[in-house]
Amino acid sequence: MKVEFAPINIPLARRIQTAAVIQWLFSFLLLGNTQCCWGVFIILLLGNYWFLPVLYALWLYLDWETPQTGGRRSKWVRNWTIWKYFTDYFPIHLIKTSDLDPSQNYLFGFHPHGILVAGAFGNFCTEYTGFKELFPGLTPYLHILPFWFGCPFFRDYALSTGVVSASKKSVSHVLNNDRGGNVAVIVIGGAEESLDAHPGSLSLNILKRRGFIKMGSGFSPFS
């Protein structure tokens, strides 16, 4: 193994795109690390600012069900300029193949998972691939493992982007909106599929994952 440094003449825009992806990776690897988050929580609790984690613990108790009841997205966070550079890095595109009636709810299946579902995040958790313009009147909800919402501080950051829990209760809440206009996005292969993410291969783990079909069959229309 050897380290290869990028050429000096790489355009500034490309360097910013790379920095945007790196910050996204570290937000998951560090902020999304349970031990790291709880470690910071305990350090604050044992220090002079003990009242901050105490107040946060109270907030956590009161807010515990939010990931299962539609989340708490922030338009401001979803429109951060850094997400434009993030989506341009790959680049990530959203291609529309059919019109969807905004008076209905929909269940989207996303594939492949990849390492950290960058494609799903770029399309459904930011406003820079044109989802709002392509599907006016629809609101996407990316469902992720409930595990992530047990990480102090990170859970609030994640919720602000529009992600919600992948529990049955959460998916049902999104799809049961009487006014329609909701899109539940499920990464079909789940975390298991991320282990099969290798360059040049595309594996879909679906044989034992039929729960989303059962969920979708209970709602009409099902997409």
CSV table of C-alpha atoms in Angstrom, one decimal:
chain,number,residue,atom,x,y,z
A,1,MET,CA,0.0,0.0,0.0
A,2,LYS,CA,1.1,3.5,-0.7
A,3,VAL,CA,-0.2,7.0,-0.3
A,4,GLU,CA,-0.9,8.9,-3.4
A,5,PHE,CA,-1.4,12.7,-3.1
A,6,ALA,CA,-3.8,14.6,-5.4
A,7,PRO,CA,-2.1,16.8,-8.0
A,8,ILE,CA,-1.7,20.5,-7.1
A,9,ASN,CA,-3.6,21.6,-10.2
A,10,ILE,CA,-7.0,20.1,-9.2
A,11,PRO,CA,-9.7,22.8,-9.5
A,12,LEU,CA,-10.8,24.4,-6.3
A,13,ALA,CA,-14.4,23.3,-6.8
A,14,ARG,CA,-13.3,19.7,-6.9
A,15,ARG,CA,-11.4,20.1,-3.7
A,16,ILE,CA,-14.5,21.6,-2.0
A,17,GLN,CA,-16.6,18.7,-3.2
A,18,THR,CA,-14.1,16.3,-1.7
A,19,ALA,CA,-14.1,18.2,1.6
A,20,ALA,CA,-17.9,18.0,1.6
A,21,VAL,CA,-17.9,14.2,1.3
A,22,ILE,CA,-15.2,13.9,3.9
A,23,GLN,CA,-17.2,15.9,6.5
A,24,TRP,CA,-20.2,13.7,5.7
A,25,LEU,CA,-18.2,10.6,6.2
A,26,PHE,CA,-16.8,11.8,9.5
A,27,SER,CA,-20.3,12.9,10.7
A,28,PHE,CA,-21.3,9.3,10.5
A,29,LEU,CA,-18.1,7.6,11.6
A,30,LEU,CA,-17.6,9.9,14.6
A,31,LEU,CA,-20.9,11.5,15.5
A,32,GLY,CA,-22.7,8.3,14.6
A,33,ASN,CA,-20.4,6.3,16.8
A,34,THR,CA,-22.3,5.3,19.9
A,35,GLN,CA,-19.3,5.1,22.1
A,36,CYS,CA,-18.1,8.5,20.9
A,37,CYS,CA,-21.4,10.2,21.5
A,38,TRP,CA,-22.0,8.7,24.9
A,39,GLY,CA,-18.4,9.4,25.8
A,40,VAL,CA,-18.9,13.1,25.2
A,41,PHE,CA,-22.1,13.0,27.1
A,42,ILE,CA,-20.4,11.4,30.2
A,43,ILE,CA,-17.5,13.9,30.0
A,44,LEU,CA,-19.9,16.8,30.1
A,45,LEU,CA,-21.8,15.2,32.9
A,46,LEU,CA,-18.7,14.8,35.0
A,47,GLY,CA,-17.5,18.3,34.3
A,48,ASN,CA,-18.5,21.9,35.2
A,49,TYR,CA,-21.2,21.9,32.6
A,50,TRP,CA,-23.1,18.9,34.0
A,51,PHE,CA,-26.4,20.7,33.6
A,52,LEU,CA,-26.2,20.6,29.8
A,53,PRO,CA,-26.3,16.8,29.5
A,54,VAL,CA,-29.0,16.7,32.2
A,55,LEU,CA,-31.2,19.0,30.2
A,56,TYR,CA,-30.4,17.0,27.1
A,57,ALA,CA,-31.3,13.8,28.8
A,58,LEU,CA,-34.7,15.3,29.7
A,59,TRP,CA,-35.1,16.4,26.0
A,60,LEU,CA,-34.1,12.9,24.9
A,61,TYR,CA,-36.8,11.4,27.1
A,62,LEU,CA,-39.5,13.7,25.8
A,63,ASP,CA,-38.3,13.4,22.2
A,64,TRP,CA,-37.7,9.6,22.1
A,65,GLU,CA,-40.6,8.8,19.8
A,66,THR,CA,-39.9,11.5,17.2
A,67,PRO,CA,-38.0,9.2,14.8
A,68,GLN,CA,-41.0,6.9,14.7
A,69,THR,CA,-43.6,9.7,14.2
A,70,GLY,CA,-42.4,11.5,11.1
A,71,GLY,CA,-39.1,13.0,12.4
A,72,ARG,CA,-38.2,16.6,12.7
A,73,ARG,CA,-36.6,17.9,9.4
A,74,SER,CA,-35.0,21.2,9.0
A,75,LYS,CA,-35.4,23.1,5.8
A,76,TRP,CA,-32.3,25.1,6.7
A,77,VAL,CA,-30.1,22.0,7.1
A,78,ARG,CA,-31.4,20.3,4.0
A,79,ASN,CA,-30.4,23.5,2.0
A,80,TRP,CA,-26.9,23.8,3.3
A,81,THR,CA,-24.6,24.7,0.4
A,82,ILE,CA,-22.2,21.9,1.4
A,83,TRP,CA,-24.8,19.4,0.2
A,84,LYS,CA,-24.6,20.9,-3.3
A,85,TYR,CA,-20.8,20.1,-3.3
A,86,PHE,CA,-21.6,16.7,-1.8
A,87,THR,CA,-24.0,15.7,-4.6
A,88,ASP,CA,-21.7,17.1,-7.3
A,89,TYR,CA,-18.8,15.0,-6.1
A,90,PHE,CA,-20.1,11.7,-7.4
A,91,PRO,CA,-22.3,13.2,-9.1
A,92,ILE,CA,-25.7,12.1,-7.7
A,93,HIS,CA,-28.7,12.5,-10.1
A,94,LEU,CA,-32.4,11.8,-9.6
A,95,ILE,CA,-34.2,10.7,-12.8
A,96,LYS,CA,-37.9,10.8,-13.0
A,97,THR,CA,-39.7,8.0,-15.0
A,98,SER,CA,-43.3,8.6,-14.0
A,99,ASP,CA,-45.6,11.2,-12.6
A,100,LEU,CA,-46.9,10.6,-9.1
A,101,ASP,CA,-50.2,11.8,-7.7
A,102,PRO,CA,-49.4,14.0,-4.6
A,103,SER,CA,-52.7,13.1,-3.0
A,104,GLN,CA,-51.4,9.5,-2.4
A,105,ASN,CA,-48.6,8.0,-0.3
A,106,TYR,CA,-45.8,5.9,-1.8
A,107,LEU,CA,-43.3,3.4,-0.8
A,108,PHE,CA,-39.9,3.6,-2.6
A,109,GLY,CA,-37.4,0.8,-2.6
A,110,PHE,CA,-33.8,2.0,-2.9
A,111,HIS,CA,-30.8,0.0,-4.1
A,112,PRO,CA,-27.9,-0.5,-3.8
A,113,HIS,CA,-27.2,0.2,-0.2
A,114,GLY,CA,-23.5,1.0,-0.7
A,115,ILE,CA,-21.2,1.7,2.2
A,116,LEU,CA,-23.2,4.6,3.7
A,117,VAL,CA,-26.2,5.0,1.3
A,118,ALA,CA,-24.7,8.2,-0.2
A,119,GLY,CA,-27.1,8.1,-3.1
A,120,ALA,CA,-30.2,7.9,-0.9
A,121,PHE,CA,-28.9,10.7,1.3
A,122,GLY,CA,-28.1,13.0,-1.6
A,123,ASN,CA,-31.5,12.4,-3.3
A,124,PHE,CA,-33.9,12.3,-0.3
A,125,CYS,CA,-32.1,14.2,2.5
A,126,THR,CA,-30.9,17.3,0.6
A,127,GLU,CA,-32.6,19.7,-1.8
A,128,TYR,CA,-29.9,19.6,-4.5
A,129,THR,CA,-31.0,16.8,-6.8
A,130,GLY,CA,-34.4,18.3,-7.6
A,131,PHE,CA,-36.8,16.0,-5.8
A,132,LYS,CA,-39.1,18.9,-4.9
A,133,GLU,CA,-39.3,20.0,-8.5
A,134,LEU,CA,-39.6,16.6,-10.0
A,135,PHE,CA,-42.3,15.4,-7.6
A,136,PRO,CA,-44.2,18.5,-6.4
A,137,GLY,CA,-46.3,18.0,-3.4
A,138,LEU,CA,-44.4,14.9,-2.2
A,139,THR,CA,-42.2,14.7,0.9
A,140,PRO,CA,-39.5,12.0,1.1
A,141,TYR,CA,-38.7,10.2,4.4
A,142,LEU,CA,-35.5,8.1,4.3
A,143,HIS,CA,-35.8,5.2,6.8
A,144,ILE,CA,-32.6,4.1,8.6
A,145,LEU,CA,-31.8,1.7,11.4
A,146,PRO,CA,-33.3,2.7,14.7
A,147,PHE,CA,-29.9,2.1,16.2
A,148,TRP,CA,-28.7,5.5,15.0
A,149,PHE,CA,-31.3,7.4,17.0
A,150,GLY,CA,-29.8,6.1,20.2
A,151,CYS,CA,-26.7,8.2,19.7
A,152,PRO,CA,-26.9,11.5,21.7
A,153,PHE,CA,-26.4,14.7,19.6
A,154,PHE,CA,-26.1,12.7,16.3
A,155,ARG,CA,-29.7,11.8,16.4
A,156,ASP,CA,-30.8,15.4,16.3
A,157,TYR,CA,-28.4,16.1,13.4
A,158,ALA,CA,-29.7,13.1,11.5
A,159,LEU,CA,-33.3,14.0,12.1
A,160,SER,CA,-32.8,17.5,10.8
A,161,THR,CA,-31.9,16.0,7.3
A,162,GLY,CA,-35.3,14.2,7.2
A,163,VAL,CA,-34.3,10.7,8.1
A,164,VAL,CA,-36.6,8.6,10.3
A,165,SER,CA,-36.6,5.1,11.9
A,166,ALA,CA,-37.0,2.0,9.7
A,167,SER,CA,-39.3,0.4,12.3
A,168,LYS,CA,-42.7,-0.9,11.3
A,169,LYS,CA,-44.3,1.8,13.4
A,170,SER,CA,-42.4,4.5,11.6
A,171,VAL,CA,-43.1,3.3,8.1
A,172,SER,CA,-46.8,2.9,9.0
A,173,HIS,CA,-46.9,6.5,10.3
A,174,VAL,CA,-45.5,7.9,7.1
A,175,LEU,CA,-47.8,5.8,4.8
A,176,ASN,CA,-50.9,6.5,6.9
A,177,ASN,CA,-51.0,10.2,6.2
A,178,ASP,CA,-54.7,10.8,5.2
A,179,ARG,CA,-53.8,13.8,3.1
A,180,GLY,CA,-51.2,11.9,1.1
A,181,GLY,CA,-48.0,13.4,-0.2
A,182,ASN,CA,-45.6,11.2,1.8
A,183,VAL,CA,-42.9,9.0,0.4
A,184,ALA,CA,-41.4,6.3,2.6
A,185,VAL,CA,-37.9,5.4,1.2
A,186,ILE,CA,-36.6,2.0,2.3
A,187,VAL,CA,-33.1,0.7,1.5
A,188,ILE,CA,-34.1,-2.8,0.6
A,189,GLY,CA,-30.9,-4.7,1.3
A,190,GLY,CA,-30.4,-3.0,4.7
A,191,ALA,CA,-27.1,-2.9,6.5
A,192,GLU,CA,-26.3,-6.5,5.4
A,193,GLU,CA,-26.1,-5.4,1.8
A,194,SER,CA,-23.5,-2.8,2.7
A,195,LEU,CA,-21.0,-5.6,3.4
A,196,ASP,CA,-21.4,-6.7,-0.3
A,197,ALA,CA,-20.5,-3.2,-1.6
A,198,HIS,CA,-17.4,-3.9,-3.8
A,199,PRO,CA,-16.2,-2.0,-6.9
A,200,GLY,CA,-17.6,-3.6,-10.1
A,201,SER,CA,-20.3,-5.7,-8.3
A,202,LEU,CA,-24.0,-5.1,-7.6
A,203,SER,CA,-25.6,-7.4,-5.1
A,204,LEU,CA,-29.2,-7.2,-3.9
A,205,ASN,CA,-30.1,-8.9,-0.6
A,206,ILE,CA,-33.8,-9.4,-0.9
A,207,LEU,CA,-34.7,-13.1,-0.5
A,208,LYS,CA,-35.2,-12.8,3.3
A,209,ARG,CA,-36.4,-9.2,3.2
A,210,ARG,CA,-40.1,-9.2,2.3
A,211,GLY,CA,-41.4,-7.0,5.1
A,212,PHE,CA,-41.5,-3.9,2.9
A,213,ILE,CA,-43.7,-5.8,0.4
A,214,LYS,CA,-46.1,-6.7,3.2
A,215,MET,CA,-46.1,-3.1,4.3
A,216,GLY,CA,-46.7,-1.8,0.8
A,217,SER,CA,-49.5,-4.3,0.1
A,218,GLY,CA,-51.5,-2.8,2.9
A,219,PHE,CA,-51.6,0.7,1.3
A,220,SER,CA,-53.0,1.9,-2.1
A,221,PRO,CA,-51.5,2.8,-4.4
A,222,PHE,CA,-48.2,1.0,-3.8
A,223,SER,CA,-45.1,2.2,-5.7
